[in-house]
Amino acid sequence: MLRIDDRITIEDWELTEQFTRASGPGGQNVNKVSTAVELRFEAERSPNLPDPVKRRLKRLAGRRWTNDGAVIIFVQDTRHQPRNREIARERLAELIAKATEVPKRRVPTKPTKGSVRRRLEAKKQRGEVKALRKAP
């Protein structure tokens, strides 16, 4: 079980792990041991995630979100399979935790009258400078 916060916990049946051979350093060991982990979380079908969190998670996941509604996290950072599993679970937890945060609504602002006046004055002065360059 993966605990995200007080309300959200991910059950083990929602996660599937698949191990493959990792690229990179590892000597003779790299050709024998499957240390890279591909963690798959069926987010779309998860009963533990509310709909707004699922929508934000889809946006945050980007390419890691599949067409069938799963989040795939691939980790091959270390030479040790258990450590790669830990890293993958941590990354998934961080991603879901970030999706639980409700973004602040943007309040549109207007420029002050003084700033509008200063901008128009500057434009007018620039136009006069350019007008003086012309031949009479």
Coordinates of C-alpha atoms in Angstrom, one line a residue:
M1 CA 0.0 0.0 0.0
L2 CA 1.3 3.4 -1.0
R3 CA 0.2 6.3 1.2
I4 CA -0.1 9.7 -0.4
D5 CA -1.8 11.8 2.2
D6 CA -4.6 11.4 4.8
R7 CA -7.3 10.8 2.3
I8 CA -5.5 9.0 -0.6
T9 CA -3.8 5.6 -0.4
I10 CA -3.0 3.5 -3.4
E11 CA -3.6 -0.2 -3.0
D12 CA -1.1 -2.8 -4.2
W13 CA -3.5 -4.3 -6.7
E14 CA -3.5 -0.9 -8.6
L15 CA 0.3 -1.1 -9.2
T16 CA 2.1 -3.5 -11.5
E17 CA 5.8 -3.7 -11.8
Q18 CA 7.8 -5.2 -14.6
F19 CA 11.6 -5.6 -14.6
T20 CA 13.8 -5.3 -17.6
R21 CA 17.6 -5.0 -18.2
A22 CA 18.9 -1.6 -17.6
S23 CA 21.3 0.2 -19.9
G24 CA 24.4 2.0 -18.7
P25 CA 27.2 0.9 -16.3
G26 CA 27.1 -2.4 -14.5
G27 CA 29.9 -4.5 -16.0
Q28 CA 29.1 -8.2 -16.7
N29 CA 26.1 -7.9 -14.3
V30 CA 24.2 -5.6 -16.7
N31 CA 23.6 -8.5 -19.2
K32 CA 22.4 -10.9 -16.5
V33 CA 20.2 -9.0 -14.0
S34 CA 16.9 -7.2 -14.7
T35 CA 17.3 -4.1 -12.5
A36 CA 15.3 -1.5 -14.3
V37 CA 11.7 -1.2 -13.2
E38 CA 8.6 -0.1 -15.0
L39 CA 5.8 0.9 -12.6
R40 CA 2.3 1.0 -14.0
F41 CA -0.5 2.7 -12.1
E42 CA -4.1 2.3 -13.4
A43 CA -5.1 5.9 -12.5
E44 CA -8.2 6.1 -14.6
R45 CA -9.7 3.0 -12.9
S46 CA -8.5 3.9 -9.4
P47 CA -11.4 4.2 -6.9
N48 CA -9.1 6.0 -4.5
L49 CA -8.5 9.1 -6.7
P50 CA -11.2 11.8 -7.0
D51 CA -12.0 13.0 -10.5
P52 CA -10.4 16.5 -10.2
V53 CA -7.1 14.8 -9.0
K54 CA -7.3 12.4 -12.0
R55 CA -7.6 15.3 -14.4
R56 CA -4.7 17.2 -12.9
L57 CA -2.6 14.0 -12.8
K58 CA -3.3 13.4 -16.5
R59 CA -2.0 16.9 -17.3
L60 CA 1.0 16.6 -15.0
A61 CA 2.0 13.1 -16.2
G62 CA 2.3 14.2 -19.9
R63 CA 3.8 11.4 -22.0
R64 CA 3.8 9.0 -19.1
W65 CA 0.0 8.9 -19.3
T66 CA -1.1 6.1 -21.7
N67 CA -4.2 6.0 -23.9
D68 CA -5.9 3.4 -21.6
G69 CA -5.5 5.7 -18.5
A70 CA -2.4 4.4 -16.8
V71 CA 0.7 6.2 -15.6
I72 CA 3.9 4.5 -16.4
I73 CA 7.1 5.4 -14.5
F74 CA 10.4 3.9 -15.8
V75 CA 13.4 3.9 -13.5
Q76 CA 16.9 2.6 -14.2
D77 CA 18.9 5.0 -11.9
T78 CA 20.8 2.5 -9.8
R79 CA 22.2 -1.0 -10.3
H80 CA 19.9 -2.4 -7.5
Q81 CA 16.4 -3.5 -8.3
P82 CA 15.0 -2.9 -4.8
R83 CA 16.3 0.7 -4.9
N84 CA 14.8 1.3 -8.3
R85 CA 11.5 0.0 -7.0
E86 CA 11.7 2.5 -4.2
I87 CA 12.5 5.4 -6.5
A88 CA 9.7 4.6 -8.8
R89 CA 7.1 4.4 -6.0
E90 CA 8.5 7.7 -4.6
R91 CA 8.2 9.4 -8.0
L92 CA 4.6 8.2 -8.3
A93 CA 3.7 9.4 -4.8
E94 CA 5.2 12.9 -5.6
L95 CA 3.3 13.1 -8.9
I96 CA 0.0 12.2 -7.2
A97 CA 0.7 14.6 -4.3
K98 CA 1.4 17.4 -6.8
A99 CA -1.9 16.5 -8.5
T100 CA -3.8 16.9 -5.2
E101 CA -2.8 20.5 -4.9
V102 CA -5.6 22.8 -6.2
P103 CA -4.1 25.6 -8.3
K104 CA -4.9 29.1 -7.3
R105 CA -7.3 30.9 -9.6
R106 CA -5.7 33.7 -11.5
V107 CA -7.3 37.1 -10.9
P108 CA -7.0 39.3 -14.0
T109 CA -5.5 42.7 -13.2
K110 CA -5.7 46.0 -15.0
P111 CA -2.8 48.4 -15.5
T112 CA -3.0 51.6 -13.4
K113 CA -4.1 54.8 -15.1
G114 CA -0.7 56.3 -14.4
S115 CA 1.1 53.4 -16.1
V116 CA -1.2 53.7 -19.2
R117 CA -0.5 57.5 -19.4
R118 CA 3.3 57.0 -19.0
R119 CA 3.3 54.3 -21.8
L120 CA 1.3 56.5 -24.2
E121 CA 3.6 59.5 -23.4
A122 CA 6.7 57.3 -24.2
K123 CA 5.2 56.2 -27.4
K124 CA 4.4 59.8 -28.4
Q125 CA 8.0 60.9 -27.7
R126 CA 9.4 58.0 -29.6
G127 CA 7.2 58.9 -32.6
E128 CA 8.4 62.5 -32.5
V129 CA 12.0 61.4 -32.5
K130 CA 11.4 59.2 -35.5
A131 CA 9.4 62.0 -37.3
L132 CA 12.5 64.3 -36.9
R133 CA 14.6 61.8 -38.8
K134 CA 12.5 62.2 -42.0
A135 CA 13.7 64.6 -44.7
P136 CA 11.7 67.8 -44.9

